[in-house]
Coordinates of C-alpha atoms and ligand atoms in Angstrom, one line a residue:
Chain A
M1 CA -0.8 18.1 17.6
Y2 CA -1.5 17.0 14.0
I3 CA -3.3 17.7 10.8
D4 CA -5.0 14.9 8.8
P5 CA -4.9 16.4 5.3
H6 CA -7.0 13.7 3.6
I7 CA -10.1 12.3 5.4
H8 CA -13.7 11.9 4.3
M9 CA -15.6 13.0 7.3
V10 CA -19.0 12.9 5.6
S11 CA -18.7 9.2 6.1
R12 CA -17.5 9.3 9.7
T13 CA -19.4 9.8 12.9
T14 CA -19.3 12.8 15.2
D15 CA -17.7 10.5 17.7
D16 CA -14.7 10.3 15.3
Y17 CA -14.3 14.1 15.4
Q18 CA -14.2 13.9 19.2
R19 CA -11.6 11.0 19.2
M20 CA -9.5 12.9 16.6
A21 CA -9.6 16.0 18.7
L22 CA -8.6 14.1 21.8
A23 CA -5.7 12.6 19.8
G24 CA -4.5 16.1 18.9
C25 CA -6.1 16.8 15.5
V26 CA -6.4 20.6 14.9
A27 CA -7.3 20.7 11.2
I28 CA -8.3 18.4 8.4
T29 CA -8.8 18.7 4.6
E30 CA -11.6 16.7 3.0
P31 CA -11.4 16.0 -0.8
A32 CA -14.6 15.2 -2.7
F33 CA -14.8 11.5 -3.5
W34 CA -17.0 8.6 -4.5
A35 CA -20.0 7.9 -2.2
G36 CA -19.8 4.1 -2.8
Y37 CA -22.5 4.4 -5.5
D38 CA -22.8 6.6 -8.5
R39 CA -24.9 9.8 -8.0
S40 CA -27.8 10.0 -10.4
S41 CA -27.6 13.7 -11.2
P42 CA -25.3 16.7 -11.1
Q43 CA -27.8 18.0 -8.4
G44 CA -26.6 15.2 -6.2
F45 CA -23.1 16.7 -6.4
H46 CA -24.4 20.1 -5.7
D47 CA -25.9 18.9 -2.5
Y48 CA -22.6 17.1 -1.7
F49 CA -20.6 20.2 -2.3
R50 CA -22.9 22.1 0.1
Q51 CA -22.3 19.4 2.7
L52 CA -18.5 19.8 2.3
T53 CA -18.5 23.6 2.4
D54 CA -21.2 24.2 4.9
T55 CA -22.2 21.3 7.1
E56 CA -18.8 19.6 7.8
P57 CA -17.0 22.8 8.8
K58 CA -19.6 23.4 11.5
R59 CA -19.5 19.8 12.7
A60 CA -15.7 19.9 13.0
A61 CA -15.7 23.3 14.7
Q62 CA -17.6 21.8 17.7
Y63 CA -14.4 19.9 18.5
G64 CA -12.0 22.7 17.7
I65 CA -11.0 21.1 14.4
R66 CA -10.7 23.4 11.3
H67 CA -12.3 21.9 8.2
H68 CA -11.3 22.6 4.6
T69 CA -12.2 20.9 1.4
W70 CA -11.3 20.2 -2.2
L71 CA -14.0 19.9 -5.0
C72 CA -14.2 17.7 -8.1
I73 CA -16.0 14.8 -9.6
N74 CA -13.9 11.8 -8.6
P75 CA -12.4 9.5 -11.2
K76 CA -14.7 6.6 -10.4
E77 CA -17.6 8.6 -11.8
A78 CA -15.6 10.0 -14.7
E79 CA -16.4 7.3 -17.2
D80 CA -19.4 9.4 -18.5
P81 CA -17.6 12.6 -19.7
V82 CA -20.9 14.5 -20.5
F83 CA -22.1 13.9 -17.0
A84 CA -18.7 14.7 -15.5
R85 CA -18.5 18.0 -17.3
E86 CA -21.9 19.0 -16.0
V87 CA -20.6 18.4 -12.5
I88 CA -17.3 20.3 -13.2
A89 CA -19.4 23.3 -14.3
L90 CA -20.9 23.5 -10.8
I91 CA -17.5 24.0 -9.1
P92 CA -16.8 27.6 -9.9
S93 CA -19.8 28.8 -7.9
F94 CA -18.4 27.2 -4.8
L95 CA -14.9 28.6 -5.1
K96 CA -15.9 31.7 -3.2
C97 CA -16.2 29.6 -0.1
E98 CA -13.2 30.4 2.1
S99 CA -12.7 26.7 3.1
V100 CA -12.2 25.5 -0.5
L101 CA -8.5 24.9 -1.0
G102 CA -8.5 23.7 -4.6
I103 CA -9.4 20.9 -6.9
G104 CA -9.4 17.3 -5.6
E105 CA -9.2 14.4 -5.3
I106 CA -8.9 14.2 -9.1
G107 CA -6.8 11.6 -10.9
L108 CA -7.5 8.2 -12.4
N109 CA -9.1 4.9 -11.2
K110 CA -8.8 2.3 -14.0
N111 CA -6.6 4.5 -16.3
S112 CA -9.2 4.8 -19.0
R113 CA -9.3 7.4 -21.8
N114 CA -12.5 9.0 -20.4
E115 CA -10.9 9.3 -17.0
V116 CA -7.9 11.0 -18.6
E117 CA -10.1 13.4 -20.5
I118 CA -11.9 14.4 -17.2
L119 CA -8.6 14.6 -15.4
E120 CA -7.5 17.1 -18.0
A121 CA -10.7 19.1 -17.7
H122 CA -10.1 19.4 -13.9
L123 CA -6.4 20.5 -14.5
D124 CA -7.6 23.2 -16.9
L125 CA -10.1 24.4 -14.3
A126 CA -7.4 24.5 -11.6
A127 CA -5.1 26.4 -13.9
A128 CA -7.8 28.9 -15.0
H129 CA -8.5 29.8 -11.3
D130 CA -4.9 29.4 -10.1
L131 CA -5.9 26.6 -7.7
M132 CA -4.0 24.0 -5.9
V133 CA -4.5 20.3 -6.8
L134 CA -4.9 17.2 -4.7
V135 CA -4.4 14.0 -6.8
H136 CA -5.8 10.5 -6.1
T137 CA -3.7 7.7 -7.6
P138 CA -5.3 4.4 -8.6
H139 CA -5.6 1.4 -6.4
L140 CA -3.3 -1.7 -6.3
E141 CA -2.2 -3.0 -9.7
D142 CA -3.3 0.2 -11.5
K143 CA -1.4 2.6 -9.3
L144 CA 2.0 2.6 -11.0
K145 CA 0.6 3.1 -14.5
G146 CA -1.9 5.7 -13.3
T147 CA 0.7 7.7 -11.4
R148 CA 2.8 8.0 -14.6
L149 CA -0.2 9.0 -16.7
I150 CA -1.3 11.6 -14.2
M151 CA 2.2 13.2 -13.9
D152 CA 2.4 13.3 -17.7
A153 CA -1.1 14.9 -18.0
I154 CA 0.0 17.6 -15.5
K155 CA 3.3 18.2 -17.4
N156 CA 1.4 18.4 -20.7
Q157 CA -1.1 20.9 -19.2
G158 CA 1.9 23.1 -18.6
R159 CA 0.4 25.7 -16.4
L160 CA 0.5 24.0 -13.0
D161 CA 3.5 24.3 -10.7
P162 CA 4.3 20.8 -9.3
S163 CA 5.0 22.4 -5.9
R164 CA 1.3 23.3 -5.7
V165 CA 0.2 19.7 -6.6
L166 CA 0.1 16.8 -4.1
I167 CA 0.1 13.3 -5.5
D168 CA -1.5 11.1 -2.9
H169 CA -1.5 7.4 -2.0
V170 CA 2.1 6.9 -2.9
E171 CA 3.8 3.6 -1.9
E172 CA 7.3 2.3 -2.2
H173 CA 7.1 1.9 -6.0
T174 CA 5.8 5.4 -6.7
V175 CA 7.1 7.7 -4.0
G176 CA 10.5 8.2 -5.8
I177 CA 9.1 9.1 -9.2
V178 CA 6.7 11.6 -7.7
L179 CA 9.3 13.4 -5.6
E180 CA 11.8 13.4 -8.4
R181 CA 9.4 15.4 -10.6
G182 CA 8.9 18.1 -8.0
F183 CA 5.5 17.2 -6.7
W184 CA 4.5 16.8 -3.1
A185 CA 3.6 13.2 -2.1
G186 CA 1.1 11.8 0.4
M187 CA 1.2 8.4 2.1
T188 CA -2.1 7.0 3.1
L189 CA -2.3 4.8 6.1
Y190 CA -5.1 2.5 5.1
P191 CA -5.7 -1.2 5.9
D192 CA -4.8 -3.8 3.3
T193 CA -4.7 -1.6 0.2
K194 CA -2.3 1.2 1.0
C195 CA 0.5 1.9 3.6
T196 CA 0.8 0.8 7.2
P197 CA 2.3 3.2 9.7
Q198 CA 5.3 0.9 9.8
R199 CA 5.9 1.1 6.0
A200 CA 5.2 4.9 6.0
V201 CA 8.0 5.4 8.5
D202 CA 10.3 3.1 6.4
I203 CA 9.6 5.4 3.5
F204 CA 10.5 8.5 5.5
E205 CA 13.8 6.7 6.5
M206 CA 14.6 5.9 2.8
H207 CA 13.3 9.1 1.1
G208 CA 13.6 11.8 3.8
T209 CA 10.8 14.0 5.0
E210 CA 10.8 16.8 2.4
R211 CA 7.5 17.3 0.5
L212 CA 5.9 14.3 2.1
W213 CA 2.9 14.0 4.4
I214 CA 0.7 11.3 5.9
N215 CA -3.0 10.9 6.1
S216 CA -5.7 8.4 7.0
A217 CA -8.0 8.8 4.0
G218 CA -10.7 7.6 6.5
D219 CA -13.9 7.0 4.7
W220 CA -16.9 4.6 4.6
G221 CA -14.7 1.6 4.1
Q222 CA -12.8 -0.1 7.0
S223 CA -10.3 2.6 7.8
D224 CA -8.8 4.4 10.7
P225 CA -9.4 8.1 11.5
L226 CA -6.6 7.8 14.1
A227 CA -4.1 6.5 11.6
V228 CA -2.0 9.7 11.7
P229 CA -1.4 9.7 15.5
K230 CA -0.7 5.9 15.2
A231 CA 2.1 6.8 12.8
Q232 CA 3.4 9.4 15.2
L233 CA 3.6 6.7 17.8
E234 CA 5.4 4.3 15.5
M235 CA 8.0 7.1 14.7
R236 CA 8.5 7.7 18.4
A237 CA 8.9 4.0 19.1
R238 CA 11.6 3.8 16.4
G239 CA 13.6 6.6 17.9
H240 CA 12.7 9.5 15.7
T241 CA 12.8 13.0 17.2
E242 CA 9.8 15.0 18.2
A243 CA 10.9 17.6 15.6
A244 CA 10.8 14.9 12.8
I245 CA 7.4 13.7 14.0
R246 CA 6.0 17.2 14.0
K247 CA 7.5 17.9 10.6
V248 CA 5.6 15.1 8.8
S249 CA 2.4 15.3 10.7
F250 CA 2.0 19.1 11.1
D251 CA 4.7 21.3 9.5
N252 CA 4.6 19.7 6.1
P253 CA 0.9 19.8 5.6
M254 CA 0.9 23.4 7.0
T255 CA 3.6 24.4 4.4
F256 CA 1.9 22.8 1.4
L257 CA -1.7 23.9 2.3
S258 CA -0.7 27.4 3.2
Q259 CA 0.1 28.1 -0.4
S260 CA -3.6 28.2 -1.0
G261 CA -3.8 31.4 1.1
R262 CA -6.9 29.9 2.7
F263 CA -5.6 27.2 5.1
K264 CA -6.0 28.0 8.8
I265 CA -5.7 26.0 12.0
A266 CA -8.3 26.4 14.7
Chain B
M1 CA 17.6 6.7 -1.2
A2 CA 18.9 5.8 2.3
H3 CA 18.3 9.3 3.6
A4 CA 17.8 8.9 7.4
P5 CA 19.4 5.9 9.0
V6 CA 17.2 3.3 10.7
L7 CA 17.6 4.4 14.3
L8 CA 17.0 1.1 16.0
S9 CA 19.6 -1.7 15.8
K10 CA 18.9 -5.0 13.9
R11 CA 18.4 -6.7 17.2
A12 CA 16.0 -4.1 18.6
L13 CA 13.9 -4.2 15.4
I14 CA 13.7 -8.0 15.5
D15 CA 12.9 -8.0 19.3
R16 CA 10.1 -5.5 18.6
S17 CA 8.5 -7.1 15.6
Y18 CA 9.5 -10.7 15.1
L19 CA 6.3 -12.2 16.6
E20 CA 4.1 -9.9 14.5
H21 CA 5.7 -11.1 11.3
R22 CA 5.9 -14.7 12.4
A23 CA 2.1 -14.5 12.7
K24 CA 1.8 -13.0 9.2
V25 CA 3.8 -15.9 7.7
L26 CA 1.5 -18.3 9.5
D27 CA -1.6 -16.5 8.1
L28 CA -0.1 -16.7 4.6
A29 CA 0.7 -20.4 5.0
A30 CA -2.8 -21.2 6.3
F31 CA -4.4 -19.2 3.6
I32 CA -2.6 -21.1 0.9
D33 CA -3.5 -24.4 2.6
R34 CA -7.2 -23.3 2.9
V35 CA -7.5 -22.5 -0.8
E36 CA -5.9 -25.8 -1.6
R37 CA -8.4 -27.7 0.6
A38 CA -11.4 -25.9 -0.8
S39 CA -13.5 -27.3 -3.6
G40 CA -13.7 -25.7 -7.1
E41 CA -11.5 -25.3 -10.1
D42 CA -9.7 -22.1 -9.3
G43 CA -6.4 -23.5 -8.0
D44 CA -4.5 -21.7 -10.8
D45 CA -5.9 -18.2 -9.9
F46 CA -3.6 -15.5 -11.2
R47 CA -3.7 -13.9 -7.7
M48 CA -2.4 -17.1 -6.1
R49 CA 0.3 -17.3 -8.7
A50 CA 1.2 -13.7 -8.0
L51 CA 1.5 -14.5 -4.2
Q52 CA 3.9 -17.3 -5.0
A53 CA 6.0 -15.0 -7.2
C54 CA 6.1 -12.5 -4.3
C55 CA 7.3 -15.3 -1.9
A56 CA 10.1 -16.2 -4.3
L57 CA 11.2 -12.6 -4.6
L58 CA 11.6 -12.4 -0.8
L59 CA 14.2 -15.1 -1.0
D60 CA 16.4 -13.6 -3.7
G61 CA 18.7 -11.8 -1.3
K62 CA 18.3 -8.4 -3.0
P63 CA 17.2 -5.2 -1.3
H64 CA 14.1 -3.0 -1.9
R65 CA 11.8 -6.0 -1.5
A66 CA 8.6 -3.9 -0.8
Q67 CA 9.1 -1.8 -3.9
R68 CA 9.8 -4.9 -6.1
V69 CA 6.8 -6.8 -4.7
L70 CA 4.6 -3.8 -5.6
E71 CA 6.2 -3.6 -9.1
L72 CA 5.6 -7.3 -9.6
L73 CA 1.9 -6.7 -8.7
S74 CA 1.6 -3.7 -11.1
D75 CA 0.2 -3.3 -14.5
Q76 CA 3.3 -2.3 -16.5
T77 CA 1.5 -1.2 -19.7
L78 CA 1.7 2.5 -20.6
D79 CA -1.4 3.5 -22.6
P80 CA -4.8 4.3 -21.2
I81 CA -7.4 1.5 -21.7
A82 CA -10.4 2.1 -24.0
K83 CA -13.0 1.9 -21.3
A84 CA -13.2 1.3 -17.5
G85 CA -15.1 -2.0 -17.4
S86 CA -15.4 -2.0 -13.6
K87 CA -14.4 0.3 -10.8
G88 CA -12.4 -2.2 -8.7
A89 CA -8.9 -3.5 -8.7
T90 CA -7.8 -7.1 -7.9
G91 CA -4.3 -6.5 -6.4
A92 CA -2.5 -8.5 -9.1
V93 CA -2.3 -8.2 -12.8
P94 CA -5.0 -10.2 -14.6
P95 CA -3.6 -12.3 -17.4
V96 CA -5.5 -10.3 -20.1
A97 CA -4.1 -6.9 -19.0
G98 CA -0.7 -7.9 -20.4
G99 CA 1.1 -7.1 -17.2
A100 CA 4.5 -8.0 -15.8
R101 CA 3.9 -11.7 -15.7
Ligands
ZN301 ZN1 -9.8 10.0 -0.6

């Protein structure tokens, strides 16, 4: 049994839901993200938020998987702050949906001033509605700098409890600083650009299993919706106990997400 | 660090994963050869130089290699940039960004 707390099912097939269910997936959470192209209007986001809050939960339910979501405009589309603020203004009307857990995945992409401004606007929205936050950290060479800038923005905002914020896509050079500052951290098992299951298990061995989870971040790129069960397999092969495996792939996401008051498994 | 011990012995880890990593070294060697054999002027690409620096780091005998490789490949500047010119990342620090190298 497992939870994949970060996967973009709008980009995956119904067959993937079936395969995930067969592999033991009981719940997922899907953050709003970049579609691979810039949307031409806020209305495009409105339709996307309907897909996330209405269509996907029904598609997942066919396979006994509980679907939840996080809403935002992703940092890749935050370089136009006027446009981004129009999208942010759409979010409050969706907060009444029971499957919306909070704001995400917000954060930075190229660490630009406009991205920081829109990150701060999202943090204000989360604080105003007492919402949890799921943070995307930048890719590759931009990750370390972006992770520092994001943690500073959250600290400066001052009204968000780090224990209700998960900073995702950590790797060996960022996991320590994220955990030290009281945040939750996510490891993403994604080909080439993020962690492998092997390295994720190394990180558990070096940093422990408190406030850490794993996810696939499966999306429209080459990615693996079964990455979490593959990491379970790697832990088992390396002699970790069933309790430890369950902790990182089920108990930890359950503990973090339950703080929303809205997270349920099927 | 060093929370939970590595549960498998050195020997068991090597038995399990040596061939996988032997293949990765061969891939890297063949990739460098392939770039060298190719035509064009980009033999001094910053990404290839970054890969060589990573290889050197692996041989320095110090621990936390994965973390240090990632740090070597990270933009170490602190201030937000004026504008995001593109959406993508290259995986090494371009010379203009004023990074670690
Ligand atoms: Zn994502």
